[in-house]
Every structure is written in C-alpha cells, then in structure tokens.
C-alpha cells in the first residue's frame, strides 16, 4: 500500500482518542477521530476511512448505531473497543456487522495486529491463494499444504478451512458456518461443527496444544488467527 | 415508609367502613358488596403490603358476615350457601394478598439486580477507561528510544503495576458479577488448548503448555475459566525461578478435564494447603469460580519441589466420543 491507510477512531474519552490516534500515526496510519456515533458517521462520510475503530458505550449516539449505519452502505472493516466482561454487547456488535473486537485495556501491539489482519483481509478478497505462516491454501485447486507437506482434507473440512481462512481475523458465528458450509442441511448442529472442526484442527495445527490457526471464539463460534498476537 | 404504611391502614379501614355503610344504605346485594370489599383489600395490599392486606381481609370478612349475611347483626350464618360465599371471599382475598406481596418482592429484587448490574457496568467502564489511556501512554513512553536507564526502569514499573491493577479489577468484577447473580456462568464446550491460547494473550509470561491428545473439551464459561487460569498462573509465575517456567497441562480425568498449573517455587507449607484462603485473593477467586463452573479446585505439593494448582472441570466430549 503506497498511501497510508486512514483509520477513523471513535471514542468519547478524549485521552483514549488522542493517545490511540498518536500511536496509530507512529505506525504510519493516517487518523481521523470522533467523540460519538453521530460525529463518527459524519467523519466516515467525509473521509472514507479504510478501517473504523469504535467504542460501544458513548453518550448520545452509541457504537451500535454507528455500526448499523456504516453497514447499511459499506463493508469497511470495523473493530470494536469493548469492555471486559460485557460479552453480550460484544456479541451484539459482531451481529450488527463489526468484524473484530479488542478488550479494554488492550495493548497497542495487540490492536495493531488486529488492524493489520482486517486490512489484509479486505486487500486479499480476490486472491487465489491464502497463506499464513506455513499454511497455504490454493483456492482454485482446493489444495492445502502445511510446512511444505500436502494436507488431505475431507470436502467438509476444506469448506470450513476456506470459509474461516478467507475471513481470517474475524470471529465467525456457528450459525453462519452451518449456513455456508452445510447449506443449513437439516440436523446440522453446533456439535456437528465441533466434530469436523476438531478433526480439521488436528490435521492443520503443527502443535495442537498451541493452536496457531483456529481457536474457538467464546459464545460466537470460531476464529482463524490471521497473525498471532506478539 | 412509616407514613406510607399508616396511610395504607387508614385507607383500608376507611374503605371497609365506606363499603359497609354504603352497602347498607343503598341496600346492595351481598355479591356486589363482596366485590367492593375485594377491591378495598386488593388496594390495601398493594399500598400497605402483606400485613395490611391480611388484616384488611379478616376485618372485611367479619364486616361482610356481620352486616350482610342473615341473620344480620350477628356473626352466625344459617344458610350453608352463605358459608360457602364467605369462605370463597376469605380465600380469594388472602390469595390476592399473597400474589400482590410476591409481585412486590419480585419487583424489588429485579430492581436491586438491575441496579447492581448498572453499577457494575459503570464501575467497569469508569475504571477501564483511565486504565486504557494509561496503558497506551505507557507503551508510547516505552517505545521512546531516548529513555535512560533509570527512567526506563520507572516506566517498566508503571507498566507492570498497571497490568496488575488491571487483573485485580478483572478479578473483582468477575466475582461481583457472579454474586450479583445477573451473570450466571454461560457454559459451552471449550477446548483446553483454546483456553491456554487466551491465557497467553492475556498474560505475557513464559509458559510450557501441554494438552493430552485425548483430552476432551471442558464444559465451562470460557471467560470465568480464563479468569481462574490467569490468577493461578500469575501466582505461580511470581514464585517461579527464572529457569523453570510455569507448566500448564490438561488431561482427561474420569468424567472431568483436569487442568494443572505447576511451578518450581518454594511450595506451600503443609499447614496452609488445607486453607486456600490464606494464600491470597487469587486462589480464593480460583476456588469460587471453579465452583461456579461445576468444578473443584485444590492445591498440592509438587513432587521434586513446588506447587500444583489443580482445577477439575466437567468435560464436554464430542458426540462421537460419547458412544
């Protein structure tokens, strides 16, 4: 990317907004900021950012309204800054179309990894091959290699891997996985997904005690780890 | 509160008197009067609570009998049908009373739970916001290459203490949430390796991790399980010598998943192993959270020196494993 990606930071707390923006600029992003959902939406229209970071609880117009409003017109990645323990809010935000979240207080390194994952996902939307560390997925030939070795997957396992990897960094709801991979076949349950996911993970993870590629996402489903948090 | 109850008494007695006098004056039939009494009792109960309501029911029943069931002017009743009517009246008014009281109680409980939940949310937000700003700014300071040795140590100190503060807050909020009762543990099948992955994201300390190949998923609330492990590992890390990182393992144990945190620290004097409470907040929290997840927690000496903190959590085997 030759031009610095623009990130819109929406938070009602000025010290978070400013320190975060300043850290993002150090990492060569251009930033725009807003103090509530309404301002955020105006800034979104005016600056067409490449990614949005938004708090959820804000006076007047909150993060949920902002997410819905942005999703009505655009697929720009949205990362939510959520508060620890408030999982229902986090899940609602994902349901409305947010792509990922970090939990306050987060480390900047963690946030930067999440941002890179989202920007990379939108940039590689039309790629023919996906690769992460040692894992390569050839989407045209439906071939998977890990550390140079061919991995033999069942069609269901391949479907799961393709869906998750092409949405790397994004928590995927079980319902969505069942709809996409099983086409909502009757009798498909979360347990069906668990069984196939477990065998897929055994095949692709170099060290099953230390998952590198796929982890469960509490109360949501699964997430493909685009980039391990440093 | 007192004046409100006194008003309810006054209302109830005045209401019963009014129905009695009005009923007699207008020569209303006994059924109409009965319903009018019931309305008074119901309102008295709503305004004054169970005691006012119950006493009102009894007084109303007596007045009803004395003034409206023949022979009038006595508490005697000749017609068996009237016995039935009077009993039905008494039973109805008592039941109405109890229902009103139960609804009151439930409303008060819901109100106090909602208050606790919104307080927790506010505290959580108000503590987390400055902590987030501090975390970001500390990282900015750490990045500055110009920091000399003394300043760098100070910044690292701030960083470390901020993390500690963050974890104490997480702990307290997790406990408060459980006690507020508005966040029942939300259990779901969770692979131990994923819990360990989350631990490493939260707690950047050296760890050796091992999950047995045949270890089933644990049926736990993932956030609470993470809280338990972060506490135990933080404790273990603090006492570990630098060359012996904390070991974290998961294995099948009967119908449970057994997770162990092993350290090579000085160990716990035998007298203290029985009383986990004496080992600080972290272990107490681990025990409460394990229990909330349907599991158990205990702590034993590790052969060769050190301590094993052990959490047994219910397993959630894959469907094909349950056959």
PDB file of C-alpha atoms in Angstrom, chain A residues 21-203:
ATOM      1  CA  UNK A  21      -4.515   8.278  17.332  1.00  0.00           C
ATOM      2  CA  UNK A  22      -0.972   9.300  18.158  1.00  0.00           C
ATOM      3  CA  UNK A  23       0.157   5.647  18.442  1.00  0.00           C
ATOM      4  CA  UNK A  24      -1.546   4.807  15.149  1.00  0.00           C
ATOM      5  CA  UNK A  25       0.236   7.698  13.444  1.00  0.00           C
ATOM      6  CA  UNK A  26       3.556   6.367  14.779  1.00  0.00           C
ATOM      7  CA  UNK A  27       2.697   3.134  12.936  1.00  0.00           C
ATOM      8  CA  UNK A  28       2.181   5.178   9.733  1.00  0.00           C
ATOM      9  CA  UNK A  29      -1.588   5.257   9.635  1.00  0.00           C
ATOM     10  CA  UNK A  30      -3.484   8.454   8.959  1.00  0.00           C
ATOM     11  CA  UNK A  31      -6.145   9.090  11.602  1.00  0.00           C
ATOM     12  CA  UNK A  32      -9.425  10.908  11.898  1.00  0.00           C
ATOM     13  CA  UNK A  33     -11.317  10.970  15.185  1.00  0.00           C
ATOM     14  CA  UNK A  34     -14.820  11.488  16.541  1.00  0.00           C
ATOM     15  CA  UNK A  35     -16.390  11.622  20.010  1.00  0.00           C
ATOM     16  CA  UNK A  36     -19.688   9.837  19.384  1.00  0.00           C
ATOM     17  CA  UNK A  37     -21.579   7.782  16.825  1.00  0.00           C
ATOM     18  CA  UNK A  38     -23.103  10.739  15.001  1.00  0.00           C
ATOM     19  CA  UNK A  39     -19.795  12.574  14.620  1.00  0.00           C
ATOM     20  CA  UNK A  40     -18.312   9.225  13.648  1.00  0.00           C
ATOM     21  CA  UNK A  41     -20.807   8.762  10.849  1.00  0.00           C
ATOM     22  CA  UNK A  42     -20.156  12.265   9.533  1.00  0.00           C
ATOM     23  CA  UNK A  43     -16.394  11.647   9.620  1.00  0.00           C
ATOM     24  CA  UNK A  44     -16.964   8.304   7.884  1.00  0.00           C
ATOM     25  CA  UNK A  45     -18.828  10.044   5.050  1.00  0.00           C
ATOM     26  CA  UNK A  46     -16.279  12.843   4.785  1.00  0.00           C
ATOM     27  CA  UNK A  47     -13.046  10.815   4.916  1.00  0.00           C
ATOM     28  CA  UNK A  48     -13.981   7.343   3.606  1.00  0.00           C
ATOM     29  CA  UNK A  49     -11.592   5.609   6.059  1.00  0.00           C
ATOM     30  CA  UNK A  50     -10.075   2.197   5.350  1.00  0.00           C
ATOM     31  CA  UNK A  51     -10.966   0.976   8.836  1.00  0.00           C
ATOM     32  CA  UNK A  52     -13.068   2.101  11.792  1.00  0.00           C
ATOM     33  CA  UNK A  53     -12.199   1.660  15.486  1.00  0.00           C
ATOM     34  CA  UNK A  54     -15.156   2.361  17.708  1.00  0.00           C
ATOM     35  CA  UNK A  55     -16.076   2.335  21.369  1.00  0.00           C
ATOM     36  CA  UNK A  56     -19.572   0.981  22.136  1.00  0.00           C
ATOM     37  CA  UNK A  57     -20.846   2.918  25.132  1.00  0.00           C
ATOM     38  CA  UNK A  58     -20.948   6.583  24.195  1.00  0.00           C
ATOM     39  CA  UNK A  59     -23.372   9.315  25.199  1.00  0.00           C
ATOM     40  CA  UNK A  60     -25.956  10.425  22.643  1.00  0.00           C
ATOM     41  CA  UNK A  61     -25.257   8.202  19.678  1.00  0.00           C
ATOM     42  CA  UNK A  62     -23.503   4.936  20.575  1.00  0.00           C
ATOM     43  CA  UNK A  63     -21.265   2.479  18.768  1.00  0.00           C
ATOM     44  CA  UNK A  64     -24.135   0.126  17.872  1.00  0.00           C
ATOM     45  CA  UNK A  65     -25.888   2.881  15.923  1.00  0.00           C
ATOM     46  CA  UNK A  66     -22.638   3.709  14.185  1.00  0.00           C
ATOM     47  CA  UNK A  67     -22.020   0.069  13.189  1.00  0.00           C
ATOM     48  CA  UNK A  68     -25.551  -0.322  11.799  1.00  0.00           C
ATOM     49  CA  UNK A  69     -25.330   2.950   9.906  1.00  0.00           C
ATOM     50  CA  UNK A  70     -21.962   2.089   8.351  1.00  0.00           C
ATOM     51  CA  UNK A  71     -23.055  -1.449   7.475  1.00  0.00           C
ATOM     52  CA  UNK A  72     -26.109  -0.109   5.679  1.00  0.00           C
ATOM     53  CA  UNK A  73     -23.830   1.277   2.984  1.00  0.00           C
ATOM     54  CA  UNK A  74     -20.341  -0.153   3.316  1.00  0.00           C
ATOM     55  CA  UNK A  75     -18.170  -3.185   4.097  1.00  0.00           C
ATOM     56  CA  UNK A  76     -15.308  -1.168   5.598  1.00  0.00           C
ATOM     57  CA  UNK A  77     -13.749  -3.200   8.440  1.00  0.00           C
ATOM     58  CA  UNK A  78     -14.932  -2.199  11.922  1.00  0.00           C
ATOM     59  CA  UNK A  79     -13.057  -3.132  15.093  1.00  0.00           C
ATOM     60  CA  UNK A  80     -14.899  -2.614  18.356  1.00  0.00           C
ATOM     61  CA  UNK A  81     -13.172  -1.429  21.530  1.00  0.00           C
ATOM     62  CA  UNK A  82     -15.164  -3.389  24.108  1.00  0.00           C
ATOM     63  CA  UNK A  83     -15.066  -3.522  27.891  1.00  0.00           C
ATOM     64  CA  UNK A  84     -14.058  -6.671  29.719  1.00  0.00           C
ATOM     65  CA  UNK A  85     -16.901  -8.839  30.845  1.00  0.00           C
ATOM     66  CA  UNK A  86     -19.503  -7.184  28.709  1.00  0.00           C
ATOM     67  CA  UNK A  87     -19.830 -10.099  26.317  1.00  0.00           C
ATOM     68  CA  UNK A  88     -23.466  -9.551  25.334  1.00  0.00           C
ATOM     69  CA  UNK A  89     -22.534  -6.116  23.961  1.00  0.00           C
ATOM     70  CA  UNK A  90     -19.565  -7.534  22.106  1.00  0.00           C
ATOM     71  CA  UNK A  91     -21.686 -10.259  20.523  1.00  0.00           C
ATOM     72  CA  UNK A  92     -24.376  -7.772  19.568  1.00  0.00           C
ATOM     73  CA  UNK A  93     -21.749  -5.611  17.883  1.00  0.00           C
ATOM     74  CA  UNK A  94     -20.452  -8.607  15.882  1.00  0.00           C
ATOM     75  CA  UNK A  95     -24.011  -9.491  14.983  1.00  0.00           C
ATOM     76  CA  UNK A  96     -24.614  -5.975  13.660  1.00  0.00           C
ATOM     77  CA  UNK A  97     -21.613  -6.391  11.373  1.00  0.00           C
ATOM     78  CA  UNK A  98     -18.488  -5.471  13.333  1.00  0.00           C
ATOM     79  CA  UNK A  99     -15.504  -7.540  12.146  1.00  0.00           C
ATOM     80  CA  UNK A 100     -13.491  -7.906  15.345  1.00  0.00           C
ATOM     81  CA  UNK A 101     -13.021  -6.513  18.812  1.00  0.00           C
ATOM     82  CA  UNK A 102     -10.295  -5.797  21.329  1.00  0.00           C
ATOM     83  CA  UNK A 103     -10.989  -5.630  25.033  1.00  0.00           C
ATOM     84  CA  UNK A 104     -10.055  -2.546  27.024  1.00  0.00           C
ATOM     85  CA  UNK A 105      -7.471  -2.098  28.338  1.00  0.00           C
ATOM     86  CA  UNK A 106      -5.721  -3.556  25.280  1.00  0.00           C
ATOM     87  CA  UNK A 107      -2.087  -3.312  24.322  1.00  0.00           C
ATOM     88  CA  UNK A 108      -1.238  -1.281  21.261  1.00  0.00           C
ATOM     89  CA  UNK A 109       0.677  -4.241  19.806  1.00  0.00           C
ATOM     90  CA  UNK A 110      -2.473  -6.372  20.044  1.00  0.00           C
ATOM     91  CA  UNK A 111      -4.585  -3.690  18.408  1.00  0.00           C
ATOM     92  CA  UNK A 112      -2.073  -3.197  15.585  1.00  0.00           C
ATOM     93  CA  UNK A 113      -2.103  -6.947  14.867  1.00  0.00           C
ATOM     94  CA  UNK A 114      -5.907  -6.881  14.677  1.00  0.00           C
ATOM     95  CA  UNK A 115      -5.848  -3.846  12.368  1.00  0.00           C
ATOM     96  CA  UNK A 116      -3.316  -5.466  10.021  1.00  0.00           C
ATOM     97  CA  UNK A 117      -5.459  -8.617   9.885  1.00  0.00           C
ATOM     98  CA  UNK A 118      -8.567  -6.666   8.862  1.00  0.00           C
ATOM     99  CA  UNK A 119      -6.768  -4.541   6.265  1.00  0.00           C
ATOM    100  CA  UNK A 120      -5.113  -7.624   4.843  1.00  0.00           C
ATOM    101  CA  UNK A 121      -8.436  -9.446   4.611  1.00  0.00           C
ATOM    102  CA  UNK A 122     -10.033  -6.659   2.589  1.00  0.00           C
ATOM    103  CA  UNK A 123      -6.948  -6.372   0.363  1.00  0.00           C
ATOM    104  CA  UNK A 124      -6.853 -10.116  -0.407  1.00  0.00           C
ATOM    105  CA  UNK A 125     -10.579 -10.521  -1.079  1.00  0.00           C
ATOM    106  CA  UNK A 126      -9.862 -11.657  -4.639  1.00  0.00           C
ATOM    107  CA  UNK A 127      -6.655 -13.606  -4.011  1.00  0.00           C
ATOM    108  CA  UNK A 128      -6.275 -17.103  -5.475  1.00  0.00           C
ATOM    109  CA  UNK A 129      -4.021 -18.303  -2.664  1.00  0.00           C
ATOM    110  CA  UNK A 130      -4.134 -17.631   1.045  1.00  0.00           C
ATOM    111  CA  UNK A 131      -1.061 -18.125   3.164  1.00  0.00           C
ATOM    112  CA  UNK A 132      -0.428 -17.821   6.846  1.00  0.00           C
ATOM    113  CA  UNK A 133       2.953 -18.787   8.254  1.00  0.00           C
ATOM    114  CA  UNK A 134       3.483 -22.351   6.982  1.00  0.00           C
ATOM    115  CA  UNK A 135      -0.090 -22.928   5.834  1.00  0.00           C
ATOM    116  CA  UNK A 136      -1.027 -22.345   2.210  1.00  0.00           C
ATOM    117  CA  UNK A 137      -4.494 -22.698   0.760  1.00  0.00           C
ATOM    118  CA  UNK A 138      -4.795 -22.800  -3.016  1.00  0.00           C
ATOM    119  CA  UNK A 139      -8.376 -21.685  -3.521  1.00  0.00           C
ATOM    120  CA  UNK A 140      -8.517 -22.618  -7.222  1.00  0.00           C
ATOM    121  CA  UNK A 141      -7.158 -26.132  -6.917  1.00  0.00           C
ATOM    122  CA  UNK A 142      -8.558 -26.613  -3.394  1.00  0.00           C
ATOM    123  CA  UNK A 143      -5.116 -27.732  -2.226  1.00  0.00           C
ATOM    124  CA  UNK A 144      -3.766 -27.229   1.269  1.00  0.00           C
ATOM    125  CA  UNK A 145      -0.142 -27.511   2.370  1.00  0.00           C
ATOM    126  CA  UNK A 146       1.338 -27.093   5.810  1.00  0.00           C
ATOM    127  CA  UNK A 147       5.106 -26.751   6.164  1.00  0.00           C
ATOM    128  CA  UNK A 148       5.512 -27.939   2.555  1.00  0.00           C
ATOM    129  CA  UNK A 149       3.507 -31.134   3.150  1.00  0.00           C
ATOM    130  CA  UNK A 150       0.183 -31.790   1.394  1.00  0.00           C
ATOM    131  CA  UNK A 151      -2.703 -31.983   3.834  1.00  0.00           C
ATOM    132  CA  UNK A 152      -5.625 -34.204   2.849  1.00  0.00           C
ATOM    133  CA  UNK A 153      -8.917 -32.761   3.957  1.00  0.00           C
ATOM    134  CA  UNK A 154     -12.460 -34.040   3.520  1.00  0.00           C
ATOM    135  CA  UNK A 155     -14.710 -31.718   1.461  1.00  0.00           C
ATOM    136  CA  UNK A 156     -16.383 -30.526   4.702  1.00  0.00           C
ATOM    137  CA  UNK A 157     -13.038 -29.836   6.368  1.00  0.00           C
ATOM    138  CA  UNK A 158     -11.867 -27.948   3.303  1.00  0.00           C
ATOM    139  CA  UNK A 159     -15.096 -25.942   3.272  1.00  0.00           C
ATOM    140  CA  UNK A 160     -14.571 -24.991   6.923  1.00  0.00           C
ATOM    141  CA  UNK A 161     -10.952 -24.017   6.363  1.00  0.00           C
ATOM    142  CA  UNK A 162     -11.725 -21.966   3.262  1.00  0.00           C
ATOM    143  CA  UNK A 163     -14.548 -20.096   4.987  1.00  0.00           C
ATOM    144  CA  UNK A 164     -12.526 -19.334   8.111  1.00  0.00           C
ATOM    145  CA  UNK A 165      -9.238 -18.529   6.366  1.00  0.00           C
ATOM    146  CA  UNK A 166     -10.834 -16.186   3.848  1.00  0.00           C
ATOM    147  CA  UNK A 167     -12.318 -14.382   6.856  1.00  0.00           C
ATOM    148  CA  UNK A 168      -9.083 -14.528   8.832  1.00  0.00           C
ATOM    149  CA  UNK A 169      -9.162 -12.398  11.962  1.00  0.00           C
ATOM    150  CA  UNK A 170     -12.944 -12.282  12.021  1.00  0.00           C
ATOM    151  CA  UNK A 171     -14.977 -14.204  14.614  1.00  0.00           C
ATOM    152  CA  UNK A 172     -17.450 -16.397  12.706  1.00  0.00           C
ATOM    153  CA  UNK A 173     -20.833 -17.317  14.165  1.00  0.00           C
ATOM    154  CA  UNK A 174     -21.683 -21.040  14.308  1.00  0.00           C
ATOM    155  CA  UNK A 175     -24.997 -20.283  12.552  1.00  0.00           C
ATOM    156  CA  UNK A 176     -23.126 -18.622   9.703  1.00  0.00           C
ATOM    157  CA  UNK A 177     -20.748 -21.586   9.417  1.00  0.00           C
ATOM    158  CA  UNK A 178     -23.695 -24.021   9.291  1.00  0.00           C
ATOM    159  CA  UNK A 179     -25.380 -21.872   6.646  1.00  0.00           C
ATOM    160  CA  UNK A 180     -22.287 -21.590   4.460  1.00  0.00           C
ATOM    161  CA  UNK A 181     -20.588 -24.968   4.796  1.00  0.00           C
ATOM    162  CA  UNK A 182     -23.627 -27.218   5.354  1.00  0.00           C
ATOM    163  CA  UNK A 183     -26.087 -25.020   3.447  1.00  0.00           C
ATOM    164  CA  UNK A 184     -28.348 -25.333   6.503  1.00  0.00           C
ATOM    165  CA  UNK A 185     -28.772 -29.101   5.986  1.00  0.00           C
ATOM    166  CA  UNK A 186     -31.406 -30.334   8.455  1.00  0.00           C
ATOM    167  CA  UNK A 187     -29.974 -31.852  11.626  1.00  0.00           C
ATOM    168  CA  UNK A 188     -26.719 -29.886  11.497  1.00  0.00           C
ATOM    169  CA  UNK A 189     -25.912 -28.670  14.992  1.00  0.00           C
ATOM    170  CA  UNK A 190     -23.090 -26.949  16.807  1.00  0.00           C
ATOM    171  CA  UNK A 191     -21.875 -30.448  17.753  1.00  0.00           C
ATOM    172  CA  UNK A 192     -21.638 -31.408  14.060  1.00  0.00           C
ATOM    173  CA  UNK A 193     -19.414 -28.377  13.520  1.00  0.00           C
ATOM    174  CA  UNK A 194     -17.351 -29.256  16.618  1.00  0.00           C
ATOM    175  CA  UNK A 195     -16.638 -32.777  15.344  1.00  0.00           C
ATOM    176  CA  UNK A 196     -15.450 -31.619  11.917  1.00  0.00           C
ATOM    177  CA  UNK A 197     -13.585 -28.620  13.324  1.00  0.00           C
ATOM    178  CA  UNK A 198     -11.775 -30.879  15.761  1.00  0.00           C
ATOM    179  CA  UNK A 199     -10.548 -33.194  13.003  1.00  0.00           C
ATOM    180  CA  UNK A 200      -9.596 -30.237  10.784  1.00  0.00           C
ATOM    181  CA  UNK A 201      -7.590 -28.713  13.602  1.00  0.00           C
ATOM    182  CA  UNK A 202      -5.779 -31.996  14.258  1.00  0.00           C
ATOM    183  CA  UNK A 203      -4.719 -32.052  10.602  1.00  0.00           C
TER     184      UNK A 203
END
